[in-house]
């Protein structure tokens, strides 16, 4: 079968000779409908955050069940499903709570399919347990694939701050790409706060306004923080969601977060922050959430089925993977690219 393989050292190639796996026990073989192209893949490819292993890329996967192992219950051939991405041990307390993204054993395991183990940029993908699949009913797997990360990650980050996102408050979203453009829609649906979006190009700022941002600020403007504070007034923002995570965006977040606010850094942009007692207003929680839980993924599917969120998709085939990564690297993908076998 065909697959997009990562060989380490920035080497990504499409191969045609990978053996089609066969499921045993609770394993499930999926015929891939779509595999989303996440910016985290670039951190893996370019910065080597997962090293020493060769594997198939793609951690945002959806498709149809092709074959099930003899112990699988609740799924049958042809069912349309999403693959929950952060694979935990399945047994520890966080995993029992469905928070496999915070599995006690994360430090001793690969992160999941496409993140050290074989992922979904291929004709077929072997999922190690039916526990990791979620039915998507009549959603199209091509459209649905990015829900498992580009929607789940911002959903989970927003949900933890929901009690603070009241209609008289302000929320700042930094980075209106794959994750950020879904975050704007989730915020519009789930809270009444005024949304201020930041990105670096006029097109992305225009895009943000279409998705529910009341204001859109270019974060490369020297006075970006002043522009935001002019909108919020003295209270500043109650929540900042940073989908870039570079030093410059973390710096912007610290300048605009208000007392008792949540400064949530989702982006893995390698930014640095030096704690300083006077650097943040009192009561601020700074956090670096990772993905979301399995039950939150079910909630995200609920939003998609009700058409309350819509992922802006660009479709490509597996042979175009290297070209698509290059486009993503240069900010040329609007919304999410999805590879379709
Ligand atoms: P993307 O490339 O689709 O979008 C990034 C967006 O940020 C683009 O619109 C870009 O123009 C904008 N941007 C870049 N520099 C900026 C700046 N200085 N100020 C404002 N905007 C800026 O990326 P994505 O797939 O949405 O991923 C975003 C980040 O989130 C990546 O670092 C990715 O690795 C990370 N991520 C983290 C998790 C997690 O669980 N923590 C999950 C998925 C992705
Ligand atoms: Zn991702
Ligand atoms: Zn666990």
Coordinates of C-alpha atoms and ligand atoms in Angstrom, one line a residue:
X1 CA 0.0 0.0 0.0
X2 CA 1.0 3.6 -0.4
X3 CA 2.1 5.7 2.6
X4 CA 3.8 9.0 3.5
X5 CA 6.8 7.9 5.6
X6 CA 9.1 9.9 7.9
X7 CA 12.7 8.6 7.9
X8 CA 14.2 11.2 10.3
X9 CA 16.5 14.1 9.4
X10 CA 13.8 16.0 7.5
X11 CA 13.4 13.1 5.1
X12 CA 9.7 12.5 4.1
X13 CA 8.9 10.2 1.1
X14 CA 5.9 8.5 -0.4
X15 CA 6.4 4.7 -0.7
X16 CA 4.3 2.2 -2.5
X17 CA 5.4 -1.1 -1.0
X18 CA 4.3 -1.1 2.6
X19 CA 2.4 -4.2 3.6
X20 CA -1.3 -3.9 4.3
X21 CA -1.6 -4.8 8.0
X22 CA -4.0 -7.4 9.4
X23 CA -5.9 -6.8 12.7
X24 CA -5.8 -9.2 15.6
X25 CA -7.6 -9.1 19.0
X26 CA -9.0 -5.7 19.6
X27 CA -7.2 -4.1 16.6
X28 CA -9.0 -2.5 13.8
X29 CA -7.9 -1.9 10.2
X30 CA -9.2 1.4 8.7
X31 CA -9.5 2.3 5.1
X32 CA -8.4 5.9 5.3
X33 CA -10.9 8.5 4.0
X34 CA -8.8 11.6 4.9
X35 CA -5.7 12.5 6.9
X36 CA -5.2 16.1 8.1
X37 CA -1.9 17.9 7.8
X38 CA -1.1 19.5 11.1
X39 CA 1.7 22.0 11.8
X40 CA 2.9 19.7 14.6
X41 CA 4.2 17.4 11.7
X42 CA 6.5 20.3 10.8
X43 CA 7.9 20.4 14.3
X44 CA 8.5 16.6 13.9
X45 CA 10.0 16.8 10.4
X46 CA 12.0 20.1 10.8
X47 CA 12.8 20.1 14.5
X48 CA 13.0 16.4 15.3
X49 CA 10.7 16.4 18.3
X50 CA 10.1 12.7 17.6
X51 CA 13.4 11.0 16.6
X52 CA 15.1 7.7 16.1
X53 CA 12.1 5.9 14.5
X54 CA 10.7 5.5 11.0
X55 CA 6.9 5.7 10.7
X56 CA 3.9 6.8 8.6
X57 CA 2.9 10.4 9.3
X58 CA -0.7 11.6 9.9
X59 CA -2.3 12.0 13.3
X60 CA -5.7 13.4 12.2
X61 CA -7.4 10.4 10.7
X62 CA -10.8 9.3 9.7
X63 CA -12.1 6.5 7.4
X64 CA -14.2 3.4 7.2
X65 CA -13.6 0.1 9.0
X66 CA -12.1 -2.4 6.6
X67 CA -11.5 -5.3 9.0
X68 CA -11.8 -6.0 12.7
X69 CA -9.8 -8.3 15.1
X70 CA -11.7 -11.2 16.7
X71 CA -12.3 -9.4 20.0
X72 CA -13.7 -6.1 18.6
X73 CA -17.3 -5.2 19.7
X74 CA -19.4 -2.3 18.7
X75 CA -17.9 -1.7 15.3
X76 CA -18.4 -3.5 11.9
X77 CA -17.0 -3.3 8.4
X78 CA -18.0 -0.1 6.6
X79 CA -18.6 2.0 9.8
X80 CA -17.3 5.6 9.4
X81 CA -15.1 6.6 12.3
X82 CA -12.5 9.1 13.6
X83 CA -9.3 8.0 15.3
X84 CA -8.7 9.5 18.7
X85 CA -5.0 10.6 18.4
X86 CA -3.2 10.7 21.8
X87 CA -2.9 7.0 22.5
X88 CA -2.5 6.3 26.3
X89 CA -2.0 3.0 28.1
X90 CA -5.8 2.7 28.4
X91 CA -5.6 1.5 32.1
X92 CA -4.3 4.3 34.3
X93 CA -6.7 6.8 36.0
X94 CA -6.5 9.6 33.4
X95 CA -7.1 7.0 30.7
X96 CA -10.1 5.6 32.6
X97 CA -11.4 9.1 32.6
X98 CA -10.8 9.2 28.8
X99 CA -8.0 11.7 29.2
X100 CA -5.5 9.6 27.3
X101 CA -3.8 12.9 26.4
X102 CA -2.6 13.0 30.0
X103 CA -1.9 9.2 30.4
X104 CA 0.4 8.6 33.4
X105 CA 2.7 6.6 31.1
X106 CA 3.1 9.3 28.4
X107 CA 6.8 9.7 29.1
X108 CA 7.5 6.0 28.3
X109 CA 5.3 5.5 25.2
X110 CA 5.1 6.9 21.7
X111 CA 2.5 9.7 21.4
X112 CA 0.3 7.8 19.0
X113 CA -0.3 7.0 15.3
X114 CA 1.6 9.5 13.1
X115 CA 3.6 10.6 16.2
X116 CA 6.2 7.8 16.4
X117 CA 3.9 4.9 15.4
X118 CA 2.3 4.4 12.0
X119 CA -0.4 7.0 11.3
X120 CA -3.0 7.6 8.6
X121 CA -1.3 9.2 5.6
X122 CA -1.7 5.8 3.9
X123 CA -4.3 3.7 2.1
X124 CA -4.9 1.8 5.4
X125 CA -4.1 2.3 9.1
X126 CA -3.9 -0.3 11.9
X127 CA -5.5 1.1 15.1
X128 CA -4.3 -0.8 18.2
X129 CA -7.6 -0.8 20.0
X130 CA -11.3 -0.2 19.1
X131 CA -11.3 2.1 22.3
X132 CA -9.6 4.7 20.1
X133 CA -12.4 4.9 17.5
X134 CA -15.4 7.2 17.6
X135 CA -18.4 6.8 15.3
X136 CA -19.0 9.8 13.0
X137 CA -22.4 8.6 11.7
X138 CA -23.1 10.3 8.4
X139 CA -20.2 12.8 8.5
X140 CA -17.8 12.4 5.5
X141 CA -14.4 11.1 6.8
X142 CA -12.6 13.5 4.5
X143 CA -14.2 16.5 6.0
X144 CA -14.2 15.0 9.5
X145 CA -10.6 14.0 9.8
X146 CA -9.3 17.3 11.2
X147 CA -12.0 17.3 13.9
X148 CA -9.8 14.9 15.8
X149 CA -7.1 17.5 16.4
X150 CA -7.7 20.9 14.7
X151 CA -11.1 21.0 16.4
X152 CA -10.6 18.8 19.5
X153 CA -7.5 20.7 20.7
X154 CA -9.0 24.2 20.7
X155 CA -12.3 22.7 22.0
X156 CA -10.6 21.3 25.1
X157 CA -8.5 24.4 25.6
X158 CA -11.7 26.6 25.5
X159 CA -13.7 24.2 27.6
X160 CA -11.3 24.5 30.6
X161 CA -11.7 28.3 30.5
X162 CA -15.5 28.4 29.8
X163 CA -16.5 29.7 33.3
X164 CA -14.4 32.8 32.5
X165 CA -15.7 33.4 29.0
X166 CA -18.7 35.5 30.0
X167 CA -20.4 38.0 27.6
X168 CA -18.7 41.0 29.3
X169 CA -15.2 39.6 28.8
X170 CA -12.7 39.6 26.0
X171 CA -10.9 36.6 24.5
X172 CA -7.8 36.9 22.3
X173 CA -7.0 34.2 19.7
X174 CA -3.5 34.3 18.3
X175 CA -2.9 32.4 15.0
X176 CA -5.9 31.8 12.7
X177 CA -4.6 28.7 11.0
X178 CA -5.8 25.1 11.2
X179 CA -6.5 25.2 14.9
X180 CA -7.2 28.9 15.3
X181 CA -9.9 29.1 12.6
X182 CA -11.9 26.4 14.4
X183 CA -11.3 28.0 17.8
X184 CA -13.0 31.1 16.6
X185 CA -16.1 29.1 15.6
X186 CA -16.2 27.2 18.9
X187 CA -15.9 30.4 20.9
X188 CA -18.7 31.9 18.8
X189 CA -20.9 28.9 19.6
X190 CA -20.1 28.3 23.2
X191 CA -19.5 31.7 24.8
X192 CA -20.6 35.3 24.6
X193 CA -17.2 37.0 25.0
X194 CA -15.9 39.5 22.5
X195 CA -13.4 37.8 20.3
X196 CA -10.2 39.6 19.2
X197 CA -8.1 37.6 16.6
X198 CA -4.4 38.1 15.8
X199 CA -2.5 36.9 12.8
X200 CA 0.2 38.2 10.5
X201 CA -1.4 38.7 7.1
X202 CA -4.4 40.8 6.0
X203 CA -6.0 37.6 4.4
X204 CA -6.0 35.7 7.7
X205 CA -7.4 38.8 9.6
X206 CA -10.2 39.0 7.1
X207 CA -10.8 35.3 7.4
X208 CA -11.0 35.7 11.2
X209 CA -13.7 38.3 11.0
X210 CA -15.8 36.0 8.8
X211 CA -15.5 33.3 11.6
X212 CA -16.8 35.4 14.5
X213 CA -13.9 37.7 15.5
X214 CA -15.2 41.2 16.3
X215 CA -11.7 42.7 15.9
X216 CA -8.7 41.5 14.0
X217 CA -5.2 42.8 14.8
X218 CA -1.9 42.3 13.0
X219 CA 0.4 40.9 15.7
X220 CA 3.4 42.2 13.8
X221 CA 2.3 45.7 14.5
X222 CA 4.6 47.2 17.1
X223 CA 1.7 48.5 19.0
X224 CA -0.5 45.3 18.7
X225 CA -0.8 45.0 22.5
X226 CA -1.8 48.7 22.8
X227 CA -4.4 48.2 20.1
X228 CA -5.9 45.2 22.0
X229 CA -5.9 47.1 25.3
X230 CA -7.7 50.0 23.6
X231 CA -10.5 47.6 22.8
X232 CA -10.6 45.8 26.2
X233 CA -10.1 48.9 28.4
X234 CA -8.4 48.5 31.8
X235 CA -9.6 45.0 32.5
X236 CA -7.7 43.5 29.6
X237 CA -8.4 40.0 28.2
X238 CA -9.9 37.3 30.4
X239 CA -8.5 34.5 28.2
X240 CA -5.7 34.4 25.7
X241 CA -5.4 31.3 23.4
X242 CA -2.1 31.3 21.7
X243 CA -2.0 28.9 18.7
X244 CA 1.6 29.9 17.7
X245 CA 3.6 29.6 21.0
X246 CA 6.6 31.7 19.7
X247 CA 8.4 34.0 22.1
X248 CA 6.8 37.0 20.4
X249 CA 3.2 35.7 20.8
X250 CA 3.8 34.6 24.4
X251 CA 5.1 38.1 25.0
X252 CA 2.0 39.6 23.4
X253 CA -0.2 37.3 25.6
X254 CA 1.5 38.4 28.8
X255 CA 0.9 42.1 27.9
X256 CA -2.9 41.7 27.3
X257 CA -4.0 39.1 29.8
X258 CA -6.0 40.6 32.7
X259 CA -6.2 39.7 36.5
X260 CA -7.3 36.1 37.2
X261 CA -7.1 35.4 33.5
X262 CA -6.1 32.2 31.6
X263 CA -3.0 32.5 29.3
X264 CA -3.3 29.2 27.3
X265 CA -0.4 28.3 25.0
X266 CA -1.4 25.6 22.6
X267 CA 1.2 26.3 19.8
X268 CA 4.5 24.5 20.0
X269 CA 6.5 27.3 18.5
X270 CA 9.4 26.9 20.8
X271 CA 8.8 30.2 22.6
X272 CA 10.5 31.1 25.9
X273 CA 9.0 32.8 28.9
X274 CA 10.9 34.0 31.9
X275 CA 8.9 34.2 35.1
X276 CA 9.0 37.5 36.9
X277 CA 6.9 38.3 39.9
X278 CA 5.8 41.6 38.4
X279 CA 5.5 40.2 34.9
X280 CA 1.9 39.0 35.0
X281 CA -1.3 40.4 36.7
X282 CA -2.2 38.5 39.9
X283 CA -4.2 35.3 39.5
X284 CA -3.2 34.5 36.0
X285 CA -3.0 30.8 35.1
X286 CA -0.5 30.0 32.4
X287 CA -1.0 26.6 30.8
X288 CA 0.1 24.4 27.9
X289 CA -2.7 22.0 27.2
X290 CA -2.2 18.9 25.1
X291 CA -4.9 17.7 22.7
X292 CA -8.3 16.7 24.4
X293 CA -10.1 13.6 25.8
X294 CA -12.0 10.9 24.0
X295 CA -15.3 12.1 25.4
X296 CA -14.5 15.7 24.3
X297 CA -14.0 14.3 20.8
X298 CA -17.6 13.0 20.9
X299 CA -18.7 16.5 21.9
X300 CA -16.8 18.0 19.0
X301 CA -18.5 15.5 16.6
X302 CA -21.8 16.8 18.1
X303 CA -20.8 20.3 17.1
X304 CA -19.9 19.2 13.6
X305 CA -23.1 17.1 13.1
X306 CA -25.1 20.2 14.1
X307 CA -23.1 22.2 11.6
X308 CA -22.0 24.6 14.3
X309 CA -18.3 24.2 13.2
X310 CA -17.0 23.9 9.7
X311 CA -13.4 23.1 8.8
X312 CA -12.1 25.0 5.8
X313 CA -10.5 22.2 3.8
X314 CA -8.0 22.0 0.9
X315 CA -7.9 18.5 -0.6
X316 CA -4.7 16.8 -1.9
X317 CA -3.6 13.2 -2.7
X318 CA -0.9 11.3 -0.9
X319 CA 1.6 11.9 -3.6
X320 CA 1.4 15.6 -2.9
X321 CA 2.4 15.2 0.8
X322 CA 5.9 16.8 0.5
X323 CA 4.5 19.7 -1.5
X324 CA 1.7 20.2 1.0
X325 CA 4.2 20.3 3.9
X326 CA 6.1 23.0 2.0
X327 CA 3.0 25.0 1.6
X328 CA 2.1 24.7 5.3
X329 CA 5.7 25.7 6.1
X330 CA 5.2 28.9 4.1
X331 CA 1.8 29.8 5.5
X332 CA 0.0 28.9 2.2
X333 CA -2.6 26.6 3.6
X334 CA -5.9 28.3 4.6
X335 CA -7.7 26.3 7.2
X336 CA -6.6 22.6 7.0
X337 CA -5.0 20.5 4.2
X338 CA -6.3 16.9 4.1
X339 CA -4.6 14.1 2.2
X340 CA -7.0 11.7 0.5
X341 CA -5.7 8.3 -0.5
Ligands
LIG1 P1 -1.1 26.5 11.0 O1 0.2 26.6 10.3 O2 -2.2 25.9 10.3 O3 -1.5 27.9 11.6 C1 -0.6 28.8 12.3 C2 -1.2 30.2 12.1 O4 -0.5 31.1 13.0 C3 -1.2 30.8 10.7 O5 -2.4 31.4 10.4 C4 0.0 31.8 10.8 O6 -0.2 32.9 9.9 C5 -0.2 32.3 12.2 N1 1.0 32.9 12.8 C6 2.3 32.6 12.6 N2 3.1 33.4 13.3 C7 2.3 34.3 14.0 C8 2.5 35.3 14.8 N3 3.7 35.7 15.2 N4 1.4 36.0 15.3 C9 0.1 35.6 15.0 N5 -0.1 34.6 14.1 C10 0.9 33.9 13.6 O7 -0.8 25.6 12.4 P2 -1.8 24.7 13.2 O8 -1.9 23.4 12.6 O9 -3.1 25.5 13.5 O10 -1.0 24.5 14.6 C11 -0.7 25.7 15.4 C12 0.3 25.3 16.5 O11 -0.4 24.4 17.4 C13 1.5 24.5 16.0 O12 2.6 24.9 16.7 C14 1.1 23.1 16.3 O13 2.3 22.3 16.5 C15 0.4 23.3 17.6 N6 -0.5 22.2 18.1 C16 -0.5 21.9 19.4 C17 -1.4 21.0 19.9 C18 -1.4 20.7 21.3 O14 -2.1 19.7 21.7 N7 -0.8 21.5 22.2 C19 -2.2 20.2 19.0 C20 -2.1 20.6 17.6 C21 -1.3 21.5 17.2
LIG2 ZN1 -1.8 18.0 15.4
LIG3 ZN1 -2.9 5.7 30.8

